[in-house]
Coordinates of C-alpha atoms in Angstrom, one line a residue:
M793 CA 30.0 12.2 -61.8
K794 CA 32.6 10.9 -64.2
R795 CA 36.2 11.8 -63.2
A796 CA 37.9 13.7 -66.0
V797 CA 41.2 15.3 -67.0
V798 CA 41.3 18.0 -69.6
L799 CA 44.0 18.6 -72.3
I800 CA 44.6 22.3 -72.7
D801 CA 46.9 24.5 -74.8
G802 CA 48.2 28.0 -74.9
E803 CA 46.3 28.9 -78.1
H804 CA 43.2 29.6 -76.0
Y805 CA 43.0 32.6 -73.6
I806 CA 43.0 31.4 -70.0
P807 CA 39.5 32.8 -69.2
I808 CA 38.1 30.9 -72.2
T809 CA 39.7 27.6 -71.0
R810 CA 38.3 28.2 -67.5
W811 CA 34.9 29.0 -69.0
A812 CA 34.9 25.7 -70.9
I813 CA 36.0 23.7 -67.8
D814 CA 33.1 25.3 -65.8
K815 CA 30.7 24.2 -68.5
L816 CA 32.0 20.7 -68.4
M817 CA 31.5 20.6 -64.6
K818 CA 28.2 22.4 -64.4
E819 CA 26.4 21.4 -67.6
Q820 CA 27.8 18.0 -68.3
Q821 CA 28.4 16.9 -64.7
Y822 CA 32.1 16.0 -65.0
D823 CA 34.4 16.0 -62.0
V824 CA 37.4 17.6 -63.6
A825 CA 40.3 16.6 -61.4
G826 CA 43.2 18.2 -63.3
A827 CA 44.7 19.3 -66.6
V828 CA 47.5 18.4 -68.9
F829 CA 49.2 21.3 -70.8
I830 CA 50.2 20.1 -74.3
G831 CA 51.9 23.2 -75.7
G832 CA 51.6 26.7 -77.2
T833 CA 52.0 30.0 -75.5
E834 CA 50.6 32.6 -78.0
K835 CA 47.7 33.5 -75.8
V836 CA 49.0 32.8 -72.3
G837 CA 52.4 34.4 -72.2
K838 CA 54.5 31.8 -70.3
K839 CA 53.2 28.3 -70.1
E840 CA 53.3 28.4 -66.3
D841 CA 50.5 31.1 -66.6
V842 CA 48.0 28.4 -67.4
R843 CA 48.0 27.4 -63.7
A844 CA 45.6 30.3 -63.3
I845 CA 42.7 28.0 -64.5
G846 CA 42.5 26.9 -60.9
L847 CA 43.2 23.2 -61.3
P848 CA 46.3 21.1 -60.9
V849 CA 48.2 21.3 -64.2
I850 CA 50.8 18.8 -65.4
M851 CA 53.4 20.2 -67.7
H852 CA 55.8 18.1 -69.7
D853 CA 58.0 18.8 -72.7
N854 CA 56.6 15.7 -74.3
P855 CA 52.7 15.8 -74.4
L856 CA 52.5 12.0 -74.4
E857 CA 54.6 11.8 -71.2
G858 CA 52.3 14.5 -69.7
I859 CA 49.2 12.4 -70.6
K860 CA 50.7 9.3 -69.0
E861 CA 51.5 11.3 -65.8
G862 CA 48.0 12.8 -65.8
I863 CA 46.4 9.4 -66.0
A864 CA 48.6 8.0 -63.3
Q865 CA 48.1 10.9 -61.0
F866 CA 44.4 11.7 -61.4
Q867 CA 43.0 8.2 -62.4
P868 CA 40.4 9.6 -64.8
E869 CA 37.6 7.7 -66.5
I870 CA 37.7 10.1 -69.4
M871 CA 40.3 12.5 -70.9
I872 CA 38.6 15.5 -72.6
D873 CA 40.5 17.4 -75.3
L874 CA 40.0 21.2 -75.1
S875 CA 43.0 21.9 -77.4
D876 CA 42.9 22.7 -81.1
E877 CA 45.0 23.5 -84.2
P878 CA 47.8 24.4 -84.6
I879 CA 49.0 22.6 -81.4
V880 CA 47.4 19.4 -82.3
G881 CA 46.3 17.9 -85.7
Y882 CA 45.0 14.6 -86.9
T883 CA 48.3 12.8 -86.4
E884 CA 48.9 14.0 -82.8
R885 CA 45.3 13.2 -81.8
F886 CA 45.7 9.6 -83.0
R887 CA 48.9 9.3 -81.0
F888 CA 47.0 10.6 -78.0
A889 CA 44.1 8.2 -78.6
N890 CA 46.4 5.1 -78.9
L891 CA 48.1 5.9 -75.5
I892 CA 44.9 6.9 -73.7
L893 CA 43.0 3.8 -74.8
S894 CA 45.9 1.6 -73.9
Q895 CA 45.4 2.8 -70.3
G896 CA 41.7 1.9 -70.4
V897 CA 40.5 5.6 -70.5
V898 CA 38.0 7.2 -72.8
Y899 CA 39.3 9.9 -75.1
A900 CA 36.8 12.5 -76.3
G901 CA 36.8 15.9 -78.0
A902 CA 34.4 18.3 -79.7
D903 CA 33.2 15.9 -82.3
F904 CA 34.9 12.5 -81.5
R905 CA 34.9 9.9 -78.8
F906 CA 37.2 6.8 -78.6
E907 CA 36.1 4.1 -76.1
P908 CA 38.8 1.6 -75.0
P909 CA 37.9 -2.0 -75.8
R910 CA 36.2 -3.8 -72.9
Y911 CA 37.2 -7.4 -72.4
A912 CA 35.0 -9.8 -70.5
D913 CA 37.0 -11.3 -67.6
I914 CA 35.4 -14.7 -67.7
M915 CA 38.1 -17.2 -68.4
T916 CA 38.9 -19.8 -65.7
K917 CA 41.8 -21.4 -67.7
P918 CA 45.1 -20.0 -69.0
S919 CA 44.5 -18.3 -72.4
I920 CA 46.2 -16.5 -75.2
A921 CA 44.6 -14.3 -78.0
V922 CA 46.1 -14.5 -81.5
V923 CA 45.0 -11.4 -83.4
G924 CA 46.1 -9.5 -86.5
T925 CA 46.3 -6.2 -88.3
G926 CA 44.3 -7.4 -91.2
K927 CA 42.8 -10.4 -93.2
R928 CA 44.9 -13.2 -94.6
I929 CA 48.2 -12.4 -92.8
G930 CA 48.5 -15.8 -91.0
K931 CA 46.4 -15.7 -87.9
T932 CA 45.0 -19.2 -88.4
A933 CA 48.4 -20.6 -89.3
A934 CA 50.0 -19.0 -86.3
C935 CA 47.2 -20.0 -83.9
A936 CA 47.3 -23.6 -85.1
H937 CA 51.1 -23.7 -84.7
V938 CA 50.8 -22.4 -81.1
A939 CA 48.2 -25.1 -80.4
R940 CA 50.4 -27.8 -81.9
V941 CA 53.4 -26.6 -79.8
L942 CA 51.4 -26.5 -76.6
S943 CA 49.9 -30.0 -77.3
G944 CA 53.3 -31.6 -78.1
Q945 CA 52.6 -32.1 -81.8
E946 CA 55.8 -30.3 -82.9
G947 CA 58.1 -32.8 -81.3
D948 CA 58.4 -31.3 -77.8
E949 CA 56.7 -32.5 -74.6
A950 CA 53.1 -31.5 -74.3
L951 CA 52.6 -28.5 -72.0
F952 CA 48.8 -28.3 -72.1
D953 CA 45.7 -29.8 -73.7
P954 CA 44.5 -26.7 -75.6
C955 CA 41.3 -25.9 -77.4
I956 CA 40.7 -23.1 -79.9
V957 CA 37.9 -20.5 -80.0
T958 CA 37.4 -18.7 -83.3
M959 CA 35.2 -16.0 -84.5
G960 CA 34.4 -15.1 -88.1
R961 CA 32.1 -13.3 -90.5
G962 CA 30.7 -16.7 -91.5
G963 CA 30.5 -18.2 -88.0
P964 CA 27.6 -20.1 -86.6
P965 CA 24.6 -18.5 -84.8
E966 CA 25.4 -20.5 -81.6
P967 CA 28.8 -21.7 -80.4
E968 CA 29.7 -24.7 -82.5
L969 CA 32.0 -27.4 -81.1
V970 CA 34.1 -29.4 -83.5
P971 CA 35.7 -32.5 -81.8
G972 CA 38.9 -32.4 -83.8
K973 CA 40.5 -35.2 -81.8
E974 CA 37.8 -37.6 -82.9
L975 CA 36.8 -36.5 -86.4
H976 CA 38.5 -37.8 -89.6
M977 CA 38.2 -34.6 -91.6
T978 CA 38.3 -35.8 -95.1
P979 CA 37.3 -33.6 -98.1
Q980 CA 34.1 -35.6 -98.3
Y981 CA 33.3 -34.8 -94.7
L982 CA 33.8 -31.0 -95.3
V983 CA 31.7 -31.2 -98.5
S984 CA 28.9 -32.9 -96.5
L985 CA 28.9 -30.0 -94.1
A986 CA 28.7 -27.5 -96.9
N987 CA 25.8 -29.5 -98.3
Q988 CA 24.0 -29.0 -95.0
G989 CA 24.3 -25.3 -95.4
K990 CA 27.3 -24.8 -93.0
H991 CA 30.3 -22.7 -93.7
A992 CA 32.7 -25.7 -93.9
A993 CA 35.7 -23.4 -94.6
S994 CA 35.2 -21.5 -91.4
D995 CA 38.2 -21.1 -89.1
H996 CA 37.1 -23.5 -86.5
F997 CA 36.9 -26.3 -89.1
E998 CA 40.3 -25.2 -90.5
D999 CA 41.9 -25.2 -87.0
A1000 CA 40.4 -28.6 -86.2
L1001 CA 41.8 -30.0 -89.5
M1002 CA 45.3 -28.5 -88.9
T1003 CA 45.6 -29.3 -85.2
R1004 CA 43.4 -32.4 -84.5
L1005 CA 42.2 -30.5 -81.4
T1006 CA 38.8 -29.4 -80.1
T1007 CA 37.6 -26.1 -81.6
I1008 CA 34.6 -23.8 -81.0
G1009 CA 33.3 -21.5 -83.7
S1010 CA 31.7 -18.1 -83.1
R1011 CA 30.4 -15.3 -85.3
R1012 CA 30.9 -11.6 -85.4
C1013 CA 29.8 -8.5 -87.4
G1014 CA 31.5 -5.2 -87.8
G1015 CA 34.9 -4.0 -86.7
G1016 CA 36.2 -0.7 -85.3
F1017 CA 39.4 1.3 -85.1
A1018 CA 40.8 -0.5 -82.1
G1019 CA 39.6 -4.0 -83.0
V1020 CA 36.2 -3.9 -81.3
V1021 CA 33.4 -5.9 -83.0
F1022 CA 29.9 -4.5 -83.2
F1023 CA 28.3 -7.9 -82.4
S1024 CA 29.6 -11.3 -81.6
N1025 CA 28.8 -14.5 -79.6
V1026 CA 32.4 -15.2 -78.7
E1027 CA 31.8 -14.7 -75.0
A1028 CA 29.3 -17.6 -75.1
S1029 CA 32.0 -19.7 -76.8
A1030 CA 34.4 -18.7 -74.0
A1031 CA 31.9 -19.8 -71.4
L1032 CA 31.6 -23.1 -73.3
A1033 CA 35.4 -23.5 -73.3
N1034 CA 35.4 -23.1 -69.6
T1035 CA 33.3 -26.2 -69.2
L1036 CA 35.5 -28.5 -71.5
P1037 CA 38.1 -30.9 -70.2
E1038 CA 40.8 -29.0 -72.1
D1039 CA 43.1 -26.9 -69.8
F1040 CA 44.2 -24.1 -72.1
V1041 CA 42.2 -21.8 -74.5
L1042 CA 43.5 -20.0 -77.6
F1043 CA 41.3 -17.2 -79.0
E1044 CA 41.7 -16.5 -82.7
G1045 CA 40.8 -13.0 -84.0
S1046 CA 39.1 -12.2 -87.2
G1047 CA 40.5 -9.8 -89.8
A1048 CA 41.7 -6.9 -87.7
S1049 CA 39.2 -7.6 -85.0
T1050 CA 39.9 -8.9 -81.5
P1051 CA 37.8 -11.3 -79.4
S1052 CA 36.1 -9.4 -76.6
V1053 CA 37.5 -11.8 -73.9
R1054 CA 40.3 -10.9 -71.5
T1055 CA 43.3 -13.3 -72.0
D1056 CA 46.6 -13.8 -70.1
A1057 CA 48.6 -12.8 -73.2
R1058 CA 48.3 -11.6 -76.7
I1059 CA 50.1 -12.5 -79.9
L1060 CA 49.8 -9.9 -82.8
I1061 CA 50.3 -11.0 -86.4
V1062 CA 51.5 -8.1 -88.6
G1063 CA 52.0 -8.5 -92.4
A1064 CA 55.3 -7.1 -93.5
H1065 CA 53.6 -6.2 -96.8
Q1066 CA 51.1 -3.8 -95.1
P1067 CA 51.5 0.0 -95.2
L1068 CA 53.8 1.3 -92.5
E1069 CA 51.0 3.6 -91.3
Y1070 CA 48.9 0.6 -90.4
I1071 CA 51.4 0.0 -87.6
G1072 CA 52.7 3.5 -86.8
G1073 CA 49.5 5.4 -87.4
Y1074 CA 45.7 5.3 -86.9
M1075 CA 45.1 2.6 -84.2
G1076 CA 48.0 0.5 -85.2
P1077 CA 50.1 1.6 -82.1
Y1078 CA 47.3 0.6 -79.8
R1079 CA 47.4 -3.0 -81.1
V1080 CA 51.1 -3.2 -80.7
M1081 CA 51.0 -1.6 -77.2
M1082 CA 48.6 -4.3 -76.1
S1083 CA 50.6 -7.3 -77.4
D1084 CA 53.3 -9.5 -75.7
L1085 CA 54.6 -11.1 -78.9
V1086 CA 54.5 -9.6 -82.4
I1087 CA 55.0 -12.0 -85.4
L1088 CA 56.0 -10.1 -88.5
A1089 CA 54.8 -12.4 -91.3
M1090 CA 55.5 -12.5 -95.0
C1091 CA 59.1 -11.2 -94.6
E1092 CA 60.1 -12.2 -98.1
P1093 CA 59.9 -10.8 -101.7
P1094 CA 57.6 -10.0 -103.4
M1095 CA 55.6 -9.3 -100.2
A1096 CA 58.3 -7.2 -98.6
D1097 CA 62.0 -6.5 -99.1
Q1098 CA 64.7 -6.3 -96.4
E1099 CA 64.3 -2.5 -96.0
K1100 CA 60.5 -2.7 -95.5
V1101 CA 61.0 -5.5 -92.9
R1102 CA 63.6 -3.4 -91.1
Q1103 CA 61.2 -0.3 -91.1
M1104 CA 58.3 -2.4 -89.8
D1105 CA 60.5 -3.9 -87.1
A1106 CA 61.7 -0.5 -86.0
F1107 CA 58.2 0.8 -85.8
I1108 CA 57.1 -2.1 -83.6
R1109 CA 60.1 -1.9 -81.2
Q1110 CA 59.7 1.8 -80.8
I1111 CA 56.0 1.5 -79.9
N1112 CA 56.4 -1.4 -77.6
P1113 CA 60.0 -2.0 -76.5
G1114 CA 58.9 -4.8 -74.1
A1115 CA 57.3 -7.0 -76.8
K1116 CA 59.2 -9.9 -78.4
V1117 CA 59.4 -9.6 -82.2
V1118 CA 59.7 -12.6 -84.5
H1119 CA 60.2 -12.5 -88.3
T1120 CA 58.7 -15.3 -90.4
I1121 CA 58.2 -16.3 -94.0
F1122 CA 54.6 -17.2 -94.7
H1123 CA 53.2 -18.3 -98.0
P1124 CA 49.4 -18.1 -98.3

């Protein structure tokens, strides 16, 4: 039986809420460990009256804090939403989803289900993922810069000998290794690859050109709300990276999608020109919550003015106060 916590409100009569919980337990075989009360008293009198449902109930003035407490206390696999309008709407439910998924818990309701991304824990070397909130906002430039810094190409002492794993919508059917340290990547060489039917502008060729380091190309198809891809072969590329002499691995995301491999840290690239709701709404907060460093790119007119950059920065810091935030100018 899956361990569950239910979200309940005071807009349902207590016997109805109890009836629904019984059906979850008997018909759907959930082990309902507790409940989080998220507001409303129209049909229950005082909010304390909801304790009559016969389960431990967490009550907090802020529903998000109550959800956090419920996850910490009951350790559920899934959080099931038995609430409804007017207590919650679309905006509130996306806020719940971002928080719940960031804790590795499934969030489900009457006609929706959000699964937290699952990352394969296969890396045997230090690793960083460089991901973004969209296409053409600087992921490849940032990933290449990080690789050059780590390898001592930016004037400082070399810290590691890194390689880069990419994934793209035009990637190869099997992991493709590009020995960037050895190749002289002239335009003629890239044209010869294109003539062979290869995607010679794919990220692993671009990274090899910009860093003179080993890269591995992967492919992917589809992308979800939280950055999950439908299909990819990036895990096979990660396994190949584990066998190489390089001692550090950078994983580069594709569009708004994230490699399905667990890394030691995550860098998120956000375009200052993007709509604010891309960061503060939908699954934008989840991406920020899961990141250690946020690079705000394109912080210059006509992409974004000072006020837009300030608003973006404020959103990011409010969502994840512990993340480092860097502003950059980036000209595509």
